[in-house]
Short mmCIF file of N, CA and C in Angstrom, two decimals:
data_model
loop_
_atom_site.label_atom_id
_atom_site.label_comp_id
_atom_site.label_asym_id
_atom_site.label_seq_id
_atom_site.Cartn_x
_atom_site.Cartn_y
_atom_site.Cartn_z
N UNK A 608 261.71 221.60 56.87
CA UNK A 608 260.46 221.62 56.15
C UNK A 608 260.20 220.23 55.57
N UNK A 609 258.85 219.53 55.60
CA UNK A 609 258.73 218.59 55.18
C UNK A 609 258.49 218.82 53.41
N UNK A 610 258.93 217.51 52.87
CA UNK A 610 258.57 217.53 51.31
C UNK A 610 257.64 216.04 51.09
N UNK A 611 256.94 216.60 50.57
CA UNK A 611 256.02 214.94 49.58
C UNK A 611 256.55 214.47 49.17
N UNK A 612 257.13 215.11 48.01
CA UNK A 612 258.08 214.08 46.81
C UNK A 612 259.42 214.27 47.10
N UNK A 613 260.35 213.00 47.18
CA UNK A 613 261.79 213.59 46.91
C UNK A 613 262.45 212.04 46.39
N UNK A 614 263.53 212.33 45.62
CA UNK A 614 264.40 211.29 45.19
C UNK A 614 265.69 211.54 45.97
N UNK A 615 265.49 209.87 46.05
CA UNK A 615 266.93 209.58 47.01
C UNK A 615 267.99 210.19 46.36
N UNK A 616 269.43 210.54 47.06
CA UNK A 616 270.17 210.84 46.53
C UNK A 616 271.04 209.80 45.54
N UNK A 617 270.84 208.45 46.04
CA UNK A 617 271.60 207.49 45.19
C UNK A 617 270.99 208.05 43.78
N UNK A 618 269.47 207.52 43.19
CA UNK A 618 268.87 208.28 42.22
C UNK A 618 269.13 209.48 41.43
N UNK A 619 269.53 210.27 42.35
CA UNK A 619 269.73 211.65 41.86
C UNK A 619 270.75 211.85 41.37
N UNK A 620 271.99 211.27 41.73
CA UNK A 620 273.23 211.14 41.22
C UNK A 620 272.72 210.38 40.29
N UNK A 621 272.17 209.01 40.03
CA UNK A 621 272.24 208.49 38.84
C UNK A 621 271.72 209.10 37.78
N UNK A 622 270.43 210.06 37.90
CA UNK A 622 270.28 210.77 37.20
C UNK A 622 270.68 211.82 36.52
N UNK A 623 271.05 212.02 37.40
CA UNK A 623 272.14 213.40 37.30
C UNK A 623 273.14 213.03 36.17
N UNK A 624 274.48 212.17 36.85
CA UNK A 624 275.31 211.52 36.12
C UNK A 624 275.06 211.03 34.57
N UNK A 625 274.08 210.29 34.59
CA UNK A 625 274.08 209.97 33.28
C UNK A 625 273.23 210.62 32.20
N UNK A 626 273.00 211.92 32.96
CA UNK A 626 272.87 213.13 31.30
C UNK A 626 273.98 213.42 31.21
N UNK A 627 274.89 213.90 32.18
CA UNK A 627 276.06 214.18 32.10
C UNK A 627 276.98 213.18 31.26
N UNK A 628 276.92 212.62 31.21
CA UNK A 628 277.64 211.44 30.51
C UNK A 628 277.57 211.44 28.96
N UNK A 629 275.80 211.61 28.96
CA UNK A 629 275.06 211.44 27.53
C UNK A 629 275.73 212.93 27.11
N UNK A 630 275.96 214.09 27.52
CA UNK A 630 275.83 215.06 27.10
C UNK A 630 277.25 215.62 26.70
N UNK A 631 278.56 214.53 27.69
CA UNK A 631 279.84 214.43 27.34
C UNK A 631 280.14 214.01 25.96
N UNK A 632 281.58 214.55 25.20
CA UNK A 632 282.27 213.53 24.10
C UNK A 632 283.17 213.30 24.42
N UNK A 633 283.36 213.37 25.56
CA UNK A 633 284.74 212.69 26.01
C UNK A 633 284.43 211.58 27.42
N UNK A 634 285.32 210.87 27.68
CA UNK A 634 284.76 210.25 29.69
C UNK A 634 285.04 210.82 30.57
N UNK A 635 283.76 210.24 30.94
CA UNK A 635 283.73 211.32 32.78
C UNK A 635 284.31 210.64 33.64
N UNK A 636 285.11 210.99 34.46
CA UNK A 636 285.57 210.29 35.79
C UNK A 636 284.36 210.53 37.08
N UNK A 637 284.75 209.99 37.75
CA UNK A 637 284.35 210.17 39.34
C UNK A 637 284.44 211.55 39.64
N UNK A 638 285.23 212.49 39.56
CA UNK A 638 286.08 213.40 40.33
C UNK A 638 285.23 214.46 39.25
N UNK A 639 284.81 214.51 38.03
CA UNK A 639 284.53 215.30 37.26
C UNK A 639 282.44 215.09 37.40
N UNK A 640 282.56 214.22 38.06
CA UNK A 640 280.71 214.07 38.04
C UNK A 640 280.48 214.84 39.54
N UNK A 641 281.38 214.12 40.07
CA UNK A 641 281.32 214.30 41.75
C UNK A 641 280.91 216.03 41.79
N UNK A 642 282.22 216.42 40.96
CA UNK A 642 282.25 218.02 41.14
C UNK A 642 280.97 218.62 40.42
N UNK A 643 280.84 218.24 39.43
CA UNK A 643 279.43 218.76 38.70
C UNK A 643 278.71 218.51 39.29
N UNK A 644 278.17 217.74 39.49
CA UNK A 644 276.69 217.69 40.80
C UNK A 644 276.71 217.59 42.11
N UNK A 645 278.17 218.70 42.61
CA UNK A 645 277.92 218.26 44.09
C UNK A 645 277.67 217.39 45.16
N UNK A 646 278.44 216.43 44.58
CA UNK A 646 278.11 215.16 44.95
C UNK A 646 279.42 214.46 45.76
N UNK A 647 279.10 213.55 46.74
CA UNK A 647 280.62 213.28 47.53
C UNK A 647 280.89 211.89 46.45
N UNK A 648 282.48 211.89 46.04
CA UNK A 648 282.96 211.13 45.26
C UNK A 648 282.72 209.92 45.28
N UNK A 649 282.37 209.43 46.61
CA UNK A 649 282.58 208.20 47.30
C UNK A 649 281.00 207.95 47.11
N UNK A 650 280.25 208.27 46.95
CA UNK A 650 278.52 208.26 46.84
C UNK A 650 278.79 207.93 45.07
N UNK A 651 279.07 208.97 44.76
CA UNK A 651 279.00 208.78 43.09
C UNK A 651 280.07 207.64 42.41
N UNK A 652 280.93 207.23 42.85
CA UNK A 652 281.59 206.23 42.69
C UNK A 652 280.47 204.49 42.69
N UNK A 653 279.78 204.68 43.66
CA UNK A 653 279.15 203.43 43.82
C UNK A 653 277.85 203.14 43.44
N UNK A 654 277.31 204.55 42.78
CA UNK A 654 275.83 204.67 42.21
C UNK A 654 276.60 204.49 40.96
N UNK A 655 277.98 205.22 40.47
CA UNK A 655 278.44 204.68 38.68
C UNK A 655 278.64 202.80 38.81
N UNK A 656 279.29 202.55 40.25
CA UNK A 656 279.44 200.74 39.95
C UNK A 656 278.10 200.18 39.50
N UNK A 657 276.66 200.47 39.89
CA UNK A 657 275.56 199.71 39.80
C UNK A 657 275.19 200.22 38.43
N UNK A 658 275.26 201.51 38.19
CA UNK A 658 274.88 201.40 36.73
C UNK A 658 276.00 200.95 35.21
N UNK A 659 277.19 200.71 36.34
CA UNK A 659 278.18 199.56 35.24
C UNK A 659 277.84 198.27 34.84
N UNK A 660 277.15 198.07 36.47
CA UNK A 660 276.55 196.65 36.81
C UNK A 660 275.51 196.18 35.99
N UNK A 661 274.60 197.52 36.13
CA UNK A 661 273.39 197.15 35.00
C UNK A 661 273.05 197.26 33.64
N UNK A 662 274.90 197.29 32.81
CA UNK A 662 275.24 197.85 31.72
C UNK A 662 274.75 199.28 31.05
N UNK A 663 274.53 200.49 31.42
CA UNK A 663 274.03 201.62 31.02
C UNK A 663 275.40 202.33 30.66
N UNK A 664 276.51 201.66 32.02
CA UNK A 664 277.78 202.10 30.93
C UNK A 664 278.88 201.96 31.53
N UNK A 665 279.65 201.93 30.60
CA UNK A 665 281.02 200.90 30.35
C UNK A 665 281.98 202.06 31.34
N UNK A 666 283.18 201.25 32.38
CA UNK A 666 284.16 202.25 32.70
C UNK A 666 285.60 201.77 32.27
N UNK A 667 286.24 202.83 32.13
CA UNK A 667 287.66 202.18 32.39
C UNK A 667 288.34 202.80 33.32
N UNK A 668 289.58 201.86 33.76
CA UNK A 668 290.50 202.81 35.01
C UNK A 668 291.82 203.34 34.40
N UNK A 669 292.07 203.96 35.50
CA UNK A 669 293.48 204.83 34.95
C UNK A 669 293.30 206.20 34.70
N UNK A 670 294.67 207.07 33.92
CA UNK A 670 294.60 208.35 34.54
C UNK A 670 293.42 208.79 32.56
N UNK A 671 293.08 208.20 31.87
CA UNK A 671 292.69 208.65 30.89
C UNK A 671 291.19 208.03 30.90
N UNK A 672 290.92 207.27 32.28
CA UNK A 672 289.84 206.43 32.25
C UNK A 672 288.37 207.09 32.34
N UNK A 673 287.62 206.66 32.74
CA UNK A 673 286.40 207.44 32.68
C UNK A 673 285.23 206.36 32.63
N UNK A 674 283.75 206.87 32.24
CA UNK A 674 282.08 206.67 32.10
C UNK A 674 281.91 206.95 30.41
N UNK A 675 281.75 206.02 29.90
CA UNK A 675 280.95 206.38 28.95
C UNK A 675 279.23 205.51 28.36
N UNK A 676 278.45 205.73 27.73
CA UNK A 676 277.38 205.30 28.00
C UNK A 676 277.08 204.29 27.03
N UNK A 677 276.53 202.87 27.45
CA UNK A 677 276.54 201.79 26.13
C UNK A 677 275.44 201.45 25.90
N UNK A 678 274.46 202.56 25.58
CA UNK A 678 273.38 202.31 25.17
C UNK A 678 273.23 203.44 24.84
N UNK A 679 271.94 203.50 23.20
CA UNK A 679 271.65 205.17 22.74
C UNK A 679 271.03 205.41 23.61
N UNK A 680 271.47 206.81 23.86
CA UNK A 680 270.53 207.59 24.79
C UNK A 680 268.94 207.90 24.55
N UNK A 681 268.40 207.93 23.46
CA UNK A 681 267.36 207.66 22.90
C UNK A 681 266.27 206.14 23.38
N UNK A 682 267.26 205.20 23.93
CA UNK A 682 266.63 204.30 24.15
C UNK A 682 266.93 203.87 25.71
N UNK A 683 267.58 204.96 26.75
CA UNK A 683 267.52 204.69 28.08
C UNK A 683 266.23 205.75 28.46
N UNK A 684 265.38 205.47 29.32
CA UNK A 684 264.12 205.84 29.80
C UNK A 684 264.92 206.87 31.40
N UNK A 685 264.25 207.44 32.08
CA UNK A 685 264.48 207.82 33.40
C UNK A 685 264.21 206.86 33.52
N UNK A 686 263.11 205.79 33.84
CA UNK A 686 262.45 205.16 34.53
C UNK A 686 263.37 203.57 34.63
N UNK A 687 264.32 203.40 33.46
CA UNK A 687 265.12 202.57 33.44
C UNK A 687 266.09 202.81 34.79
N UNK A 688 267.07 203.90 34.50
CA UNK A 688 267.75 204.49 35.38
C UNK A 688 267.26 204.34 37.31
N UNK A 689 266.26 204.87 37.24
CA UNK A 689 265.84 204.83 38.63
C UNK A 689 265.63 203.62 38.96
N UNK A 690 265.08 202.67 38.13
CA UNK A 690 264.95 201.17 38.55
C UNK A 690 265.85 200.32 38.61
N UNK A 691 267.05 201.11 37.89
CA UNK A 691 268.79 200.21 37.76
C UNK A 691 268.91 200.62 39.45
N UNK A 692 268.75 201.96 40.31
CA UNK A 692 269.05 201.98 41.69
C UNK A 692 268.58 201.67 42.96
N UNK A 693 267.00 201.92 42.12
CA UNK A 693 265.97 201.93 43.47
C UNK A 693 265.04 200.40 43.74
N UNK A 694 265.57 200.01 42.54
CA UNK A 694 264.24 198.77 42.30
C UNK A 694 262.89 199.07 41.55
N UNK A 695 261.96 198.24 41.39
CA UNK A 695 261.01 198.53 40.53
C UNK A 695 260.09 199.42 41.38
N UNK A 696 259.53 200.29 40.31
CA UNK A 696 258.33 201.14 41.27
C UNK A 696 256.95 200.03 41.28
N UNK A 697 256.55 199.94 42.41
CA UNK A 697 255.22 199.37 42.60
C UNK A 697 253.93 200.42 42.72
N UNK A 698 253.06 200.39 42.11
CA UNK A 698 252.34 200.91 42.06
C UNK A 698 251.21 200.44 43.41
N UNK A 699 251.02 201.04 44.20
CA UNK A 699 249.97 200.21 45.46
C UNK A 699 249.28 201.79 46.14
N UNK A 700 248.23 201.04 46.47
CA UNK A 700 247.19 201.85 46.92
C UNK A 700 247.40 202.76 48.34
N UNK A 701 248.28 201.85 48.88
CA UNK A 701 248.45 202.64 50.75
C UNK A 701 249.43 202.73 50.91
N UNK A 702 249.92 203.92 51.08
CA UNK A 702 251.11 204.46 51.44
C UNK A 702 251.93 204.15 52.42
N UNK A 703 251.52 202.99 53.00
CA UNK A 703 252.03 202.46 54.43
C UNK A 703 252.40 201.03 54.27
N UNK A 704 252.23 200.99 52.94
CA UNK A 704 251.95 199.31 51.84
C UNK A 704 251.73 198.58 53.54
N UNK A 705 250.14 199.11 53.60
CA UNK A 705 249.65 197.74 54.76
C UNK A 705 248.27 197.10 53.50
N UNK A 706 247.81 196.06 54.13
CA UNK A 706 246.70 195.49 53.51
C UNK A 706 245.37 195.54 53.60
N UNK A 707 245.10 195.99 55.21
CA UNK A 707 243.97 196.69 55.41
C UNK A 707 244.38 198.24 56.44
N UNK A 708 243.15 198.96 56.17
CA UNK A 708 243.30 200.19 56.67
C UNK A 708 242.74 200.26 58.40
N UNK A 709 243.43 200.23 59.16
CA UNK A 709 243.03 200.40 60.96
C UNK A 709 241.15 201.60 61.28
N UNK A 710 241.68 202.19 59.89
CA UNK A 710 240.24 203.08 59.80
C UNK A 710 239.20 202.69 59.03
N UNK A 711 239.54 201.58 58.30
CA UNK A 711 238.43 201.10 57.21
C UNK A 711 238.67 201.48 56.11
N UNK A 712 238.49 202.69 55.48
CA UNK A 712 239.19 202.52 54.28
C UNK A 712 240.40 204.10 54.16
N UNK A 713 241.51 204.26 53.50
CA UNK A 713 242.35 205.16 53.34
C UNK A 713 241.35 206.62 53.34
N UNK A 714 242.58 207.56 54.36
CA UNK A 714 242.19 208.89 54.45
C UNK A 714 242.53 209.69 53.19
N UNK A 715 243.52 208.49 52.42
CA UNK A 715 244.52 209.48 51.15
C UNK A 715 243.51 209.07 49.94
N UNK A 716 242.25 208.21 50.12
CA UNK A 716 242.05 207.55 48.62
C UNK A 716 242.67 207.05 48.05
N UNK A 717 242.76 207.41 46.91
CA UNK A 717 243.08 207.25 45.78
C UNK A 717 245.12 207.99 45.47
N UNK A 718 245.06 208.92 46.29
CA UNK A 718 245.98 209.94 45.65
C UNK A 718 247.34 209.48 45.68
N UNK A 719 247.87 208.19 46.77
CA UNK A 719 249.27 207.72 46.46
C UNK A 719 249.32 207.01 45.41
N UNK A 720 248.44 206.23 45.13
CA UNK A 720 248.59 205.05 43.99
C UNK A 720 248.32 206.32 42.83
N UNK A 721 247.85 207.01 42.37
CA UNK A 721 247.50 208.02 41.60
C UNK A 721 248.88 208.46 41.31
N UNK A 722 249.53 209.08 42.47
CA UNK A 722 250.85 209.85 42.47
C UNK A 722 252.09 209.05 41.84
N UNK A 723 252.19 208.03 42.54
CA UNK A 723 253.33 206.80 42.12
C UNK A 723 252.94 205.99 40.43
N UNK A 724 251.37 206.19 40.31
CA UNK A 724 251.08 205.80 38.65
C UNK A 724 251.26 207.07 37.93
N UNK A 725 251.69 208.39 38.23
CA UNK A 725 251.97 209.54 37.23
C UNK A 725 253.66 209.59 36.78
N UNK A 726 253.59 209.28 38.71
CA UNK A 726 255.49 209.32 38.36
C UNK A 726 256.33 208.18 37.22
N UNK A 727 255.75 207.40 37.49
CA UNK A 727 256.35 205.95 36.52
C UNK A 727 255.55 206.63 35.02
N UNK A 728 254.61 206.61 34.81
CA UNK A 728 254.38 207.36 33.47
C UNK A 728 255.48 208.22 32.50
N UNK A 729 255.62 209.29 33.75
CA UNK A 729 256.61 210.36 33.47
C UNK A 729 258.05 209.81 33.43
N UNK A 730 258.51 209.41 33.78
CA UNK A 730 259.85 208.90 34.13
C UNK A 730 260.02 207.53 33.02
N UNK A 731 259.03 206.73 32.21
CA UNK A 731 259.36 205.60 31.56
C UNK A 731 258.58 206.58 30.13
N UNK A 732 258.29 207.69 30.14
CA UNK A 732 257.98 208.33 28.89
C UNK A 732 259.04 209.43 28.48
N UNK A 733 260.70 209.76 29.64
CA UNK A 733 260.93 210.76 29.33
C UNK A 733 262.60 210.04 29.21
N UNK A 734 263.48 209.98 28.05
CA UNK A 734 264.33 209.69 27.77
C UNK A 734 265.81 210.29 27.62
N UNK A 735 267.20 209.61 27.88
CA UNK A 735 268.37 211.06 28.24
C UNK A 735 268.78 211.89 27.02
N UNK A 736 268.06 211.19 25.56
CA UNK A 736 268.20 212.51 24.26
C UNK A 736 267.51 213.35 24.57
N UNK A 737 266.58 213.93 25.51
CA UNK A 737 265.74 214.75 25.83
C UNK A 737 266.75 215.78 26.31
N UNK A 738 268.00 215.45 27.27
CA UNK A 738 268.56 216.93 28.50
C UNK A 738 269.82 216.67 27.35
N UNK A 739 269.99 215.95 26.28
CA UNK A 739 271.59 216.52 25.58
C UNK A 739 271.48 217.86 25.20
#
C-alpha cells in the first residue's frame, strides 16, 4: 500500500529513542532502545552516534554505560531531532524540487509546500517534556 507521509526509519528511531531516554532515570543502552522500539541494534547504535554527535546526548561505554540526555527536554524541539538526522526541512513548492513544471504550472498547487510548512510547524512547536 502506498503512504503520503512517512518518516525514515533513521528518524524514527531518533525519535523514538530520545523520549525514551527523556522518560528514563537511569541510561539506556543500545540493546535496551533496540528492544523497546523494535529496532535492529546496529540501526539504533548509529542514529544514537549522530545524535552524540550533535550533542542531544552524552554516552558512556561499558557494562554500566548507557544514553543519557544533555539538554532539558523542555528545550529539545522534534524538529531539532529530525534535523540532527535528516537535515534541514526545506520548505519548496514542487515535489519533484524541479524549477519549472513540464505542464506549466503544478497539478499539486499549493499542497506540498503547504504539507512540508505544517509539518515543520508541528514538529519545531512540539517538545520531548511533552511524551515524559
Amino acid at each position: 500500500m502506498s503512504k503520503i507521509v512517512t518518516l525514515s526509519e533513521a528518524a524514527s528511531i531518533a525519535l523514538h529513542s530520545m523520549v525514551l531516554i527523556a522518560r528514563s532515570e537511569t541510561k539506556l543502552n543500545v540493546n535496551q532502545i533496540s528492544e523497546a522500539i523494535d529496532s535492529s541494534k546496529h540501526h539504533v547504535a548509529k542514529v544514537m552516534q549522530r545524535l552524540a554527535k550533535e550533542d542531544f546526548v552524552a554516552s558512556n561505554r561499558g557494562p554500566s554505560g548507557g544514553f543519557i540526555l544533555k539538554q532539558d527536554p523542555s528545550e529539545v524541539s522534534l524538529l531539532m531531532i529530525y534535523e540532527a538526522i535528516e537535515g534541514r526541512v526545506a520548505i519548496q513548492s514542487c515535489p519533484g524540487d524541479k524549477r519549472t513544471c513540464i505542464i506549466g504550472s503544478c497539478m499539486l498547487g499549493d499542497l506540498s509546500k503547504n504539507m512540508t510548512k505544517e509539518f515543520k510547524e508541528y514538529m519545531e512547536s512540539h517538545f520531548l517534556n511533552e511524551y515524559i
